Amino acid sequence: MFLFRRGTARLTPIQAHQRTTGGAVVLLDVREQAEWNTGHAPDAVHAPLSRLAAGTALPAAAEGRPLVVVCRSGHRSQQAAKLLTGRGIEAVDVKGGMNAWAAAGLPVVDVRGSSGRIT
């Protein structure tokens, strides 16, 4: 069963939050470590695009599950979603990235679990 139709438009942050709540679909953050450390969605899984592009496997928490991919502004997440779908992984990205996520009032935490910010 596909949770995303092929060719589906990018998800808004609200749609992404709704689809990833409950754990069936994973929110995959593809920003670099420093960006992740300062602020990310609380239930996101981290896998930098630079590592994915180099062929690194997905983190165990994301293996075999549909993915909603997010970065800071939406550019890298589009690249990552294309890369992942090319590997046969079900993936869509978040339009506007974490900037739009935060602007929509959705939660952002830092690496310590405190209130985070998007850099």
PDB file of C-alpha atoms in Angstrom:
ATOM      1  CA  MET A   1       0.000   0.000   0.000  1.00  0.00           C
ATOM      2  CA  PHE A   2       1.368   3.382  -0.988  1.00  0.00           C
ATOM      3  CA  LEU A   3       0.822   6.254   1.413  1.00  0.00           C
ATOM      4  CA  PHE A   4       1.935   8.652  -1.306  1.00  0.00           C
ATOM      5  CA  ARG A   5       0.817   8.667  -4.920  1.00  0.00           C
ATOM      6  CA  ARG A   6       3.529   8.751  -7.539  1.00  0.00           C
ATOM      7  CA  GLY A   7       4.051  12.333  -8.635  1.00  0.00           C
ATOM      8  CA  THR A   8       2.311  13.731  -5.577  1.00  0.00           C
ATOM      9  CA  ALA A   9       2.902  17.415  -4.961  1.00  0.00           C
ATOM     10  CA  ARG A  10       5.193  18.323  -2.115  1.00  0.00           C
ATOM     11  CA  LEU A  11       3.677  18.259   1.359  1.00  0.00           C
ATOM     12  CA  THR A  12       3.040  21.337   3.435  1.00  0.00           C
ATOM     13  CA  PRO A  13       4.503  21.288   6.950  1.00  0.00           C
ATOM     14  CA  ILE A  14       1.020  20.671   8.408  1.00  0.00           C
ATOM     15  CA  GLN A  15       0.455  17.723   6.043  1.00  0.00           C
ATOM     16  CA  ALA A  16       3.912  16.375   6.890  1.00  0.00           C
ATOM     17  CA  HIS A  17       3.224  16.662  10.617  1.00  0.00           C
ATOM     18  CA  GLN A  18      -0.123  14.882  10.224  1.00  0.00           C
ATOM     19  CA  ARG A  19       1.362  12.052   8.157  1.00  0.00           C
ATOM     20  CA  THR A  20       4.315  11.483  10.474  1.00  0.00           C
ATOM     21  CA  THR A  21       2.334  11.581  13.723  1.00  0.00           C
ATOM     22  CA  GLY A  22       1.852   8.052  15.010  1.00  0.00           C
ATOM     23  CA  GLY A  23       5.059   6.553  13.664  1.00  0.00           C
ATOM     24  CA  ALA A  24       3.933   4.705  10.502  1.00  0.00           C
ATOM     25  CA  VAL A  25       5.667   7.330   8.348  1.00  0.00           C
ATOM     26  CA  VAL A  26       9.111   8.689   9.274  1.00  0.00           C
ATOM     27  CA  LEU A  27      10.103  12.356   9.124  1.00  0.00           C
ATOM     28  CA  LEU A  28      13.674  12.242   7.811  1.00  0.00           C
ATOM     29  CA  ASP A  29      15.765  15.384   8.358  1.00  0.00           C
ATOM     30  CA  VAL A  30      18.592  15.600   5.800  1.00  0.00           C
ATOM     31  CA  ARG A  31      20.345  18.720   7.128  1.00  0.00           C
ATOM     32  CA  GLU A  32      23.909  18.630   8.395  1.00  0.00           C
ATOM     33  CA  GLN A  33      24.767  17.886  12.039  1.00  0.00           C
ATOM     34  CA  ALA A  34      25.146  21.519  13.190  1.00  0.00           C
ATOM     35  CA  GLU A  35      21.732  22.420  11.745  1.00  0.00           C
ATOM     36  CA  TRP A  36      20.144  19.365  13.376  1.00  0.00           C
ATOM     37  CA  ASN A  37      21.738  20.200  16.737  1.00  0.00           C
ATOM     38  CA  THR A  38      20.202  23.689  16.916  1.00  0.00           C
ATOM     39  CA  GLY A  39      16.674  22.699  15.914  1.00  0.00           C
ATOM     40  CA  HIS A  40      14.655  19.833  14.458  1.00  0.00           C
ATOM     41  CA  ALA A  41      11.200  18.283  14.715  1.00  0.00           C
ATOM     42  CA  PRO A  42      10.951  16.255  17.939  1.00  0.00           C
ATOM     43  CA  ASP A  43      10.248  12.876  16.304  1.00  0.00           C
ATOM     44  CA  ALA A  44      12.468  13.282  13.253  1.00  0.00           C
ATOM     45  CA  VAL A  45      15.237  10.873  12.280  1.00  0.00           C
ATOM     46  CA  HIS A  46      18.531  12.402  11.163  1.00  0.00           C
ATOM     47  CA  ALA A  47      20.422  11.383   7.997  1.00  0.00           C
ATOM     48  CA  PRO A  48      22.411  14.172   6.301  1.00  0.00           C
ATOM     49  CA  LEU A  49      22.008  14.401   2.530  1.00  0.00           C
ATOM     50  CA  SER A  50      25.797  14.395   2.142  1.00  0.00           C
ATOM     51  CA  ARG A  51      25.907  10.906   3.662  1.00  0.00           C
ATOM     52  CA  LEU A  52      22.896   9.625   1.728  1.00  0.00           C
ATOM     53  CA  ALA A  53      24.434  10.884  -1.525  1.00  0.00           C
ATOM     54  CA  ALA A  54      27.642   9.045  -0.624  1.00  0.00           C
ATOM     55  CA  GLY A  55      25.664   5.799  -0.376  1.00  0.00           C
ATOM     56  CA  THR A  56      25.274   5.534   3.384  1.00  0.00           C
ATOM     57  CA  ALA A  57      22.306   3.414   4.431  1.00  0.00           C
ATOM     58  CA  LEU A  58      19.288   4.920   6.127  1.00  0.00           C
ATOM     59  CA  PRO A  59      19.197   4.858   9.938  1.00  0.00           C
ATOM     60  CA  ALA A  60      17.495   1.720  11.284  1.00  0.00           C
ATOM     61  CA  ALA A  61      14.456   3.753  12.420  1.00  0.00           C
ATOM     62  CA  ALA A  62      13.789   4.740   8.790  1.00  0.00           C
ATOM     63  CA  GLU A  63      14.491   1.423   7.063  1.00  0.00           C
ATOM     64  CA  GLY A  64      11.555  -0.083   5.194  1.00  0.00           C
ATOM     65  CA  ARG A  65       9.165   2.742   6.033  1.00  0.00           C
ATOM     66  CA  PRO A  66       7.641   5.557   3.951  1.00  0.00           C
ATOM     67  CA  LEU A  67       9.566   8.807   4.396  1.00  0.00           C
ATOM     68  CA  VAL A  68       8.698  12.485   4.518  1.00  0.00           C
ATOM     69  CA  VAL A  69      11.980  14.296   3.904  1.00  0.00           C
ATOM     70  CA  VAL A  70      12.774  17.754   5.306  1.00  0.00           C
ATOM     71  CA  CYS A  71      15.711  20.180   5.196  1.00  0.00           C
ATOM     72  CA  ARG A  72      15.983  23.906   5.986  1.00  0.00           C
ATOM     73  CA  SER A  73      14.228  25.397   2.941  1.00  0.00           C
ATOM     74  CA  GLY A  74      13.116  22.478   0.781  1.00  0.00           C
ATOM     75  CA  HIS A  75      15.927  22.319  -1.782  1.00  0.00           C
ATOM     76  CA  ARG A  76      18.001  19.502  -0.262  1.00  0.00           C
ATOM     77  CA  SER A  77      14.889  17.565   0.710  1.00  0.00           C
ATOM     78  CA  GLN A  78      13.767  17.548  -2.928  1.00  0.00           C
ATOM     79  CA  GLN A  79      17.167  16.150  -3.909  1.00  0.00           C
ATOM     80  CA  ALA A  80      17.010  13.558  -1.143  1.00  0.00           C
ATOM     81  CA  ALA A  81      13.469  12.473  -2.045  1.00  0.00           C
ATOM     82  CA  LYS A  82      14.551  11.948  -5.673  1.00  0.00           C
ATOM     83  CA  LEU A  83      17.641  10.036  -4.573  1.00  0.00           C
ATOM     84  CA  LEU A  84      15.622   7.836  -2.221  1.00  0.00           C
ATOM     85  CA  THR A  85      12.828   7.122  -4.692  1.00  0.00           C
ATOM     86  CA  GLY A  86      15.553   6.160  -7.165  1.00  0.00           C
ATOM     87  CA  ARG A  87      16.565   3.522  -4.616  1.00  0.00           C
ATOM     88  CA  GLY A  88      12.974   2.253  -4.498  1.00  0.00           C
ATOM     89  CA  ILE A  89      12.112   3.989  -1.222  1.00  0.00           C
ATOM     90  CA  GLU A  90       8.755   5.707  -0.842  1.00  0.00           C
ATOM     91  CA  ALA A  91       9.614   9.367  -0.149  1.00  0.00           C
ATOM     92  CA  VAL A  92       8.157  12.858  -0.532  1.00  0.00           C
ATOM     93  CA  ASP A  93       9.497  16.163   0.735  1.00  0.00           C
ATOM     94  CA  VAL A  94       8.257  19.132   2.736  1.00  0.00           C
ATOM     95  CA  LYS A  95       7.707  22.357   0.823  1.00  0.00           C
ATOM     96  CA  GLY A  96       9.555  25.191   2.562  1.00  0.00           C
ATOM     97  CA  GLY A  97      11.429  22.814   4.865  1.00  0.00           C
ATOM     98  CA  MET A  98      12.026  23.484   8.548  1.00  0.00           C
ATOM     99  CA  ASN A  99      11.731  27.234   7.978  1.00  0.00           C
ATOM    100  CA  ALA A 100       8.085  26.693   6.961  1.00  0.00           C
ATOM    101  CA  TRP A 101       7.646  24.064   9.710  1.00  0.00           C
ATOM    102  CA  ALA A 102       8.644  26.570  12.400  1.00  0.00           C
ATOM    103  CA  ALA A 103       6.608  29.371  10.764  1.00  0.00           C
ATOM    104  CA  ALA A 104       3.547  27.091  10.933  1.00  0.00           C
ATOM    105  CA  GLY A 105       4.001  26.912  14.710  1.00  0.00           C
ATOM    106  CA  LEU A 106       5.034  23.247  14.728  1.00  0.00           C
ATOM    107  CA  PRO A 107       7.435  22.091  17.459  1.00  0.00           C
ATOM    108  CA  VAL A 108      11.207  22.507  17.144  1.00  0.00           C
ATOM    109  CA  VAL A 109      13.691  21.153  19.691  1.00  0.00           C
ATOM    110  CA  ASP A 110      17.456  21.283  19.952  1.00  0.00           C
ATOM    111  CA  VAL A 111      19.739  18.314  20.510  1.00  0.00           C
ATOM    112  CA  ARG A 112      19.125  18.527  24.288  1.00  0.00           C
ATOM    113  CA  GLY A 113      15.329  18.498  23.838  1.00  0.00           C
ATOM    114  CA  SER A 114      14.960  22.189  24.718  1.00  0.00           C
ATOM    115  CA  SER A 115      13.259  24.737  22.511  1.00  0.00           C
ATOM    116  CA  GLY A 116      15.232  24.890  19.290  1.00  0.00           C
ATOM    117  CA  ARG A 117      15.686  27.261  16.384  1.00  0.00           C
ATOM    118  CA  ILE A 118      16.242  26.774  12.662  1.00  0.00           C
ATOM    119  CA  THR A 119      19.641  27.822  11.295  1.00  0.00           C
TER     120      THR A 119
END
